[in-house]
Tab-separated table of C-alpha atoms in Angstrom:
chain	number	residue	atom	x	y	z
A	1	MET	CA	107.779	89.884	272.618
A	2	VAL	CA	108.645	86.347	273.578
A	3	THR	CA	105.018	85.583	274.353
A	4	ASN	CA	103.802	86.979	271.024
A	5	THR	CA	106.414	85.012	269.094
A	6	ALA	CA	105.411	81.789	270.823
A	7	GLN	CA	101.753	82.416	270.066
A	8	GLN	CA	102.556	83.032	266.387
A	9	ARG	CA	104.470	79.761	266.195
A	10	LYS	CA	101.557	77.865	267.740
A	11	SER	CA	99.031	79.427	265.377
A	12	ARG	CA	101.175	78.722	262.279
A	13	PRO	CA	100.041	75.496	260.511
A	14	PRO	CA	102.622	72.734	260.332
A	15	LEU	CA	104.476	72.284	257.065
A	16	HIS	CA	104.159	68.963	255.251
A	17	PHE	CA	106.233	67.522	252.432
A	18	GLY	CA	104.750	68.441	249.076
A	19	SER	CA	102.387	71.133	250.466
A	20	ARG	CA	102.120	74.617	249.045
A	21	SER	CA	104.321	77.330	250.487
A	22	GLN	CA	102.846	80.303	252.307
A	23	ALA	CA	103.813	82.595	249.463
A	24	GLU	CA	101.593	80.733	246.997
A	25	PRO	CA	98.024	81.993	246.996
A	26	THR	CA	95.468	79.242	247.403
A	27	HIS	CA	91.755	79.422	247.054
A	28	PRO	CA	90.047	78.495	250.322
A	29	THR	CA	87.521	76.282	248.565
A	30	ALA	CA	89.966	74.581	246.122
A	31	LYS	CA	90.070	70.815	246.459
A	32	ALA	CA	92.198	68.217	244.758
A	33	GLN	CA	90.456	66.280	242.054
A	34	PRO	CA	89.937	62.572	242.741
A	35	GLY	CA	92.335	61.495	239.986
A	36	GLU	CA	95.167	63.908	240.786
A	37	HIS	CA	96.715	61.826	243.579
A	38	LEU	CA	96.470	58.645	241.503
A	39	ALA	CA	98.052	60.317	238.476
A	40	ALA	CA	100.861	61.694	240.637
A	41	ARG	CA	101.551	58.270	242.117
A	42	MET	CA	101.626	56.657	238.691
A	43	HIS	CA	104.011	59.355	237.465
A	44	LEU	CA	106.332	58.764	240.416
A	45	ALA	CA	106.097	55.001	239.963
A	46	ALA	CA	107.198	55.305	236.349
A	47	ASP	CA	110.369	57.129	237.457
A	48	LEU	CA	111.251	54.573	240.125
A	49	PRO	CA	112.990	51.279	239.353
A	50	PRO	CA	110.694	48.268	239.296
A	51	HIS	CA	110.072	46.664	242.648
A	52	ARG	CA	111.481	43.196	242.994
A	53	GLY	CA	109.835	40.764	245.290
A	54	ARG	CA	110.713	37.247	246.261
A	55	GLY	CA	110.450	35.964	242.734
A	56	GLY	CA	112.853	38.606	241.457
A	57	THR	CA	110.544	39.720	238.659
A	58	GLY	CA	109.695	43.350	238.109
A	59	ALA	CA	106.179	44.467	238.890
A	60	GLY	CA	106.496	48.044	237.664
A	61	PRO	CA	105.383	49.720	234.442
A	62	ILE	CA	108.492	48.552	232.572
A	63	ALA	CA	107.793	44.922	233.393
A	64	LEU	CA	104.155	45.384	232.413
A	65	ALA	CA	105.136	46.881	229.058
A	66	SER	CA	107.561	44.019	228.451
A	67	ALA	CA	104.858	41.481	229.227
A	68	LEU	CA	102.444	43.181	226.837
A	69	LEU	CA	105.110	43.259	224.124
A	70	ARG	CA	105.842	39.557	224.573
A	71	ARG	CA	102.136	38.806	224.430
A	72	GLU	CA	101.795	40.813	221.219
A	73	ASN	CA	104.744	38.981	219.653
A	74	HIS	CA	103.233	35.627	220.597
A	75	ARG	CA	99.958	36.652	218.996
A	76	ARG	CA	101.726	37.698	215.795
A	77	ARG	CA	103.623	34.421	215.591
A	78	ALA	CA	100.449	32.449	216.267
A	79	LEU	CA	98.564	34.279	213.519
A	80	ALA	CA	101.389	33.850	211.014
A	81	GLY	CA	101.829	30.190	211.892
A	82	GLY	CA	98.095	29.565	211.693
A	83	ALA	CA	97.879	31.193	208.265
A	84	VAL	CA	100.790	29.154	206.912
A	85	LEU	CA	99.402	25.940	208.395
A	86	ALA	CA	95.910	26.565	207.014
A	87	SER	CA	97.293	27.304	203.545
A	88	THR	CA	99.433	24.165	203.611
A	89	LEU	CA	96.532	21.972	204.712
A	90	LEU	CA	94.328	23.490	202.032
A	91	LEU	CA	96.978	22.823	199.405
A	92	VAL	CA	97.375	19.200	200.480
A	93	ALA	CA	93.674	18.464	200.938
A	94	THR	CA	92.551	20.012	197.649
A	95	PRO	CA	92.596	17.735	194.602
A	96	ARG	CA	94.658	18.696	191.610
A	97	LEU	CA	93.180	21.524	189.550
A	98	ARG	CA	93.867	21.226	185.844
A	99	HIS	CA	93.444	23.751	183.086
A	100	SER	CA	90.131	23.721	181.311
A	101	PRO	CA	89.308	25.159	177.876
A	102	ALA	CA	86.317	26.851	179.502
A	103	LEU	CA	88.774	29.007	181.456
A	104	HIS	CA	89.224	31.222	178.402
A	105	LEU	CA	85.508	31.502	177.607
A	106	PHE	CA	84.333	34.740	179.188
A	107	ALA	CA	80.765	35.953	179.353
A	108	ASP	CA	81.290	39.001	177.139
A	109	MET	CA	83.164	38.080	173.956
A	110	ARG	CA	81.675	40.760	171.713
A	111	ASN	CA	83.744	42.130	168.873
A	112	LEU	CA	83.203	45.890	168.679
A	113	LEU	CA	85.086	48.134	166.259
A	114	GLY	CA	87.176	45.193	165.123
A	115	VAL	CA	88.672	44.541	168.594
A	116	PRO	CA	88.140	40.999	169.931
A	117	ASN	CA	86.658	40.863	173.433
A	118	THR	CA	86.374	44.621	173.261
A	119	LEU	CA	85.251	45.533	176.774
A	120	ASN	CA	87.591	43.069	178.456
A	121	VAL	CA	90.463	44.687	176.563
A	122	LEU	CA	89.436	48.311	177.053
A	123	THR	CA	88.630	47.991	180.772
A	124	ALA	CA	92.204	46.900	181.447
A	125	TYR	CA	93.592	50.348	180.643
A	126	PRO	CA	92.114	52.159	183.685
A	127	LEU	CA	94.717	50.164	185.618
A	128	LEU	CA	97.322	52.022	183.583
A	129	LEU	CA	95.731	55.407	184.264
A	130	ALA	CA	95.565	54.710	187.994
A	131	GLY	CA	98.970	53.058	188.275
A	132	VAL	CA	101.240	55.436	186.355
A	133	PRO	CA	100.794	58.465	188.698
A	134	GLY	CA	101.483	56.314	191.739
A	135	LEU	CA	104.520	54.752	190.090
A	136	ILE	CA	105.922	58.187	189.229
A	137	LEU	CA	105.367	59.452	192.775
A	138	CYS	CA	107.099	56.355	194.154
A	139	LEU	CA	110.112	57.075	191.970
A	140	CYS	CA	110.168	60.687	193.194
A	141	GLY	CA	110.915	59.520	196.737
A	142	SER	CA	109.202	59.413	200.106
A	143	GLY	CA	108.618	63.177	200.062
A	144	CYS	CA	105.716	62.770	197.644
A	145	PHE	CA	104.036	59.935	199.536
A	146	GLY	CA	103.541	59.360	203.249
A	147	VAL	CA	106.001	56.457	203.429
A	148	SER	CA	108.479	56.332	206.306
A	149	LEU	CA	110.081	52.882	205.899
A	150	ARG	CA	112.454	51.808	203.133
A	151	TRP	CA	110.949	48.392	202.443
A	152	GLU	CA	107.471	49.862	202.567
A	153	ALA	CA	108.461	52.099	199.649
A	154	LEU	CA	109.632	49.008	197.758
A	155	GLY	CA	106.276	47.342	198.366
A	156	TRP	CA	104.370	50.324	197.007
A	157	PHE	CA	106.646	50.443	193.963
A	158	LEU	CA	105.920	46.778	193.203
A	159	PHE	CA	102.205	47.373	193.733
A	160	TYR	CA	102.041	50.195	191.188
A	161	ALA	CA	104.409	48.456	188.780
A	162	GLY	CA	102.174	45.383	188.923
A	163	ASN	CA	99.135	47.492	188.066
A	164	VAL	CA	100.859	49.097	185.091
A	165	ALA	CA	102.084	45.722	183.837
A	166	ALA	CA	98.617	44.219	184.362
A	167	ALA	CA	97.078	46.814	182.053
A	168	PHE	CA	99.249	45.690	179.137
A	169	GLY	CA	99.295	42.007	180.095
A	170	SER	CA	95.537	41.740	180.499
A	171	ALA	CA	94.846	43.547	177.232
A	172	TYR	CA	97.352	41.302	175.453
A	173	TYR	CA	95.709	38.173	176.870
A	174	HIS	CA	92.124	39.182	176.106
A	175	LEU	CA	92.925	39.929	172.481
A	176	LYS	CA	93.459	36.183	172.035
A	177	PRO	CA	92.817	34.187	175.237
A	178	ASP	CA	94.862	30.982	175.421
A	179	ASP	CA	97.204	29.117	177.768
A	180	ASP	CA	100.342	30.754	176.401
A	181	ARG	CA	99.128	34.300	177.071
A	182	LEU	CA	97.447	33.572	180.386
A	183	ILE	CA	100.565	34.156	182.461
A	184	TRP	CA	100.804	37.770	181.236
A	185	ASP	CA	97.349	38.412	182.660
A	186	ARG	CA	97.828	36.659	185.996
A	187	LEU	CA	101.428	37.311	186.981
A	188	PRO	CA	101.263	41.148	187.294
A	189	MET	CA	98.040	41.064	189.318
A	190	MET	CA	99.459	38.428	191.657
A	191	ILE	CA	102.536	40.583	192.234
A	192	SER	CA	100.315	43.580	192.915
A	193	SER	CA	98.053	41.809	195.428
A	194	SER	CA	100.991	40.130	197.194
A	195	SER	CA	102.761	43.480	197.487
A	196	LEU	CA	99.617	44.998	198.968
A	197	LEU	CA	99.453	42.312	201.645
A	198	SER	CA	103.156	42.724	202.439
A	199	ILE	CA	102.758	46.509	202.709
A	200	LEU	CA	100.077	46.015	205.326
A	201	VAL	CA	102.327	43.635	207.277
A	202	ILE	CA	105.204	46.138	207.141
A	203	GLU	CA	102.973	48.975	208.298
A	204	ARG	CA	101.036	47.271	211.066
A	205	VAL	CA	103.231	44.402	212.264
A	206	ASP	CA	106.948	44.761	211.609
A	207	GLU	CA	109.190	45.828	208.751
A	208	ARG	CA	111.371	42.711	208.782
A	209	VAL	CA	108.352	40.420	208.971
A	210	GLY	CA	106.766	42.288	206.073
A	211	LEU	CA	109.928	42.038	203.985
A	212	SER	CA	110.092	38.295	204.632
A	213	CYS	CA	106.429	38.050	203.639
A	214	LEU	CA	107.085	39.962	200.412
A	215	ILE	CA	110.053	37.803	199.404
A	216	SER	CA	108.202	34.592	200.282
A	217	LEU	CA	105.109	35.567	198.311
A	218	LEU	CA	107.139	36.569	195.257
A	219	CYS	CA	108.940	33.219	195.342
A	220	LEU	CA	105.633	31.379	195.711
A	221	ILE	CA	104.246	33.287	192.735
A	222	LEU	CA	107.101	32.014	190.584
A	223	VAL	CA	106.588	28.481	191.911
A	224	SER	CA	102.847	28.640	191.226
A	225	SER	CA	103.490	29.825	187.670
A	226	ALA	CA	105.918	26.940	187.138
A	227	CYS	CA	103.433	24.432	188.572
A	228	GLU	CA	100.732	25.790	186.321
A	229	ARG	CA	102.855	25.610	183.185
A	230	VAL	CA	104.827	22.416	183.813
A	231	LEU	CA	102.614	20.292	186.078
A	232	ASP	CA	99.242	21.633	184.923
A	233	ASP	CA	98.297	22.251	188.555
A	234	MET	CA	96.516	25.466	189.576
A	235	ARG	CA	96.090	24.805	193.306
A	236	LEU	CA	98.898	27.063	194.501
A	237	TRP	CA	97.780	29.830	192.166
A	238	VAL	CA	94.220	29.692	193.552
A	239	ILE	CA	95.475	29.837	197.149
A	240	LEU	CA	97.757	32.793	196.442
A	241	ASN	CA	94.871	34.652	194.834
A	242	PHE	CA	92.478	34.227	197.730
A	243	VAL	CA	94.837	34.495	200.712
A	244	PRO	CA	94.871	38.338	200.452
A	245	CYS	CA	91.060	38.319	200.435
A	246	ILE	CA	91.138	36.865	203.954
A	247	ALA	CA	94.416	38.200	205.339
A	248	ILE	CA	93.971	41.887	204.450
A	249	PRO	CA	90.562	42.385	206.156
A	250	ALA	CA	91.747	40.376	209.175
A	251	MET	CA	94.838	42.546	209.618
A	252	LEU	CA	92.816	45.736	209.311
A	253	PHE	CA	90.779	44.706	212.353
A	254	LEU	CA	93.500	43.007	214.416
A	255	PHE	CA	96.395	45.469	214.177
A	256	PRO	CA	96.385	49.242	214.793
A	257	PRO	CA	97.355	51.598	211.952
A	258	LYS	CA	100.626	53.467	211.880
A	259	TYR	CA	99.328	56.284	209.676
A	260	THR	CA	96.282	58.511	209.533
A	261	HIS	CA	93.468	58.126	206.966
A	262	SER	CA	93.299	54.382	207.605
A	263	ARG	CA	89.630	54.370	206.580
A	264	PHE	CA	90.839	54.373	202.970
A	265	TRP	CA	92.195	50.875	203.592
A	266	PHE	CA	88.682	49.635	204.378
A	267	LEU	CA	87.275	51.292	201.272
A	268	ALA	CA	90.005	49.834	199.059
A	269	THR	CA	89.527	46.395	200.619
A	270	GLY	CA	85.815	46.570	199.868
A	271	PHE	CA	86.503	47.234	196.191
A	272	TYR	CA	89.139	44.485	196.159
A	273	LEU	CA	86.691	41.901	197.506
A	274	LEU	CA	84.014	43.166	195.124
A	275	ALA	CA	86.410	42.722	192.205
A	276	ARG	CA	87.098	39.117	193.184
A	277	PHE	CA	83.388	38.406	193.497
A	278	GLU	CA	82.630	39.929	190.096
A	279	GLY	CA	85.380	37.886	188.487
A	280	LEU	CA	83.901	34.674	189.874
A	281	ALA	CA	80.328	35.643	188.968
A	282	ASP	CA	81.204	36.784	185.453
A	283	ARG	CA	78.136	35.381	183.694
A	284	LYS	CA	75.722	36.101	186.533
A	285	VAL	CA	76.690	39.770	186.619
A	286	TYR	CA	76.473	39.955	182.832
A	287	SER	CA	72.927	38.610	182.813
A	288	VAL	CA	71.776	40.751	185.749
A	289	ASN	CA	72.683	44.035	184.032
A	290	ARG	CA	70.967	42.941	180.802
A	291	TYR	CA	74.201	42.045	178.990
A	292	PHE	CA	75.656	45.518	179.146
A	293	ILE	CA	78.962	44.756	180.883
A	294	SER	CA	80.341	41.489	182.221
A	295	GLY	CA	81.627	40.715	185.675
A	296	HIS	CA	85.181	40.325	184.390
A	297	SER	CA	85.163	43.813	182.898
A	298	LEU	CA	83.818	45.206	186.167
A	299	GLU	CA	86.602	43.335	187.951
A	300	HIS	CA	89.158	45.349	185.982
A	301	LEU	CA	87.411	48.606	186.885
A	302	CYS	CA	87.235	47.711	190.586
A	303	PHE	CA	90.950	46.918	190.660
A	304	ALA	CA	91.586	50.340	189.143
A	305	MET	CA	89.439	51.885	191.896
A	306	VAL	CA	91.538	50.107	194.527
A	307	THR	CA	94.677	51.674	193.075
A	308	LEU	CA	93.082	55.119	192.875
A	309	ILE	CA	91.814	55.006	196.476
A	310	LEU	CA	95.204	53.962	197.832
A	311	THR	CA	96.911	56.719	195.843
A	312	VAL	CA	94.611	59.295	197.448
A	313	MET	CA	95.344	57.788	200.869
A	314	LEU	CA	99.102	58.021	200.353
A	315	SER	CA	98.795	61.647	199.266
A	316	PHE	CA	97.059	62.788	202.462
A	317	ARG	CA	98.194	60.519	205.265
A	318	ASN	CA	100.718	61.280	208.017
A	319	ILE	CA	102.462	59.209	210.658
A	320	LYS	CA	100.066	58.450	213.497
A	321	ILE	CA	102.169	56.086	215.635
A	322	ALA	CA	105.954	56.291	215.656
A	323	ARG	CA	107.219	52.744	215.390
A	324	ASP	CA	110.805	51.588	215.200
A	325	SER	CA	111.758	49.658	212.100
């Protein structure tokens, strides 16, 4: 009996830490995958405190995440500072832009059915049709739209309110274009585009940064309107109109989305840029389509498409990345 017991002990394989017990059935040909040991080590390393060497700095996953976060914050500050600096230099370097009587002379000034500038007036109302449903859903609360942050909801409310106000303001201006009515056409659209840029900052960068951006842009809009009326200087207004054309596409490529259905942002941005181009090429577009519809009228329709696309996006999207506010 003693001899048999000793032989059994010799024939029994030695037990190692982390090995399978004898009760667990193992397949004789089963082998560990090449990445299993590496994944297990990384999992154990995440649970251990960071190793501190001579320099006293952590070299573990927590320290790596902190370094990446600091790098991301530096990049955000650099981008924001570069944008502000570029806008300031452009404002200083550009000569003073005065009002011109030609500003109110649009390509299509036809009088149909007794309505002056008929198509420019009528094409403003699709903004109303696209903006009212979104404004109502914003007032119903975040349950109707995929909005998870408080200040983001405020940005969307201002965006839709600006579209609704632009429908009436633009129609009022185009009935009799002059300097006194011009502000009712420009101010709502500037609020809408600035809110759109701030929404993107809130969603993809940080809520507090986006709120600061929204407040700053709204203040600059008021300053630009005062400069235009009192000083007869349109430089700040021009910069505020074209900053979103550069900043929105750049942010779409540089920062990851928080929500699903982010492709709608690219589609809406395409229509937004197209609207700006058509507004600048008013007469060219009018002549190309054989004087059927002007570029300014198409600009109104493209802005309405932007609002409609973003409303569809808000109706279907969900949170993709949980981010602290």
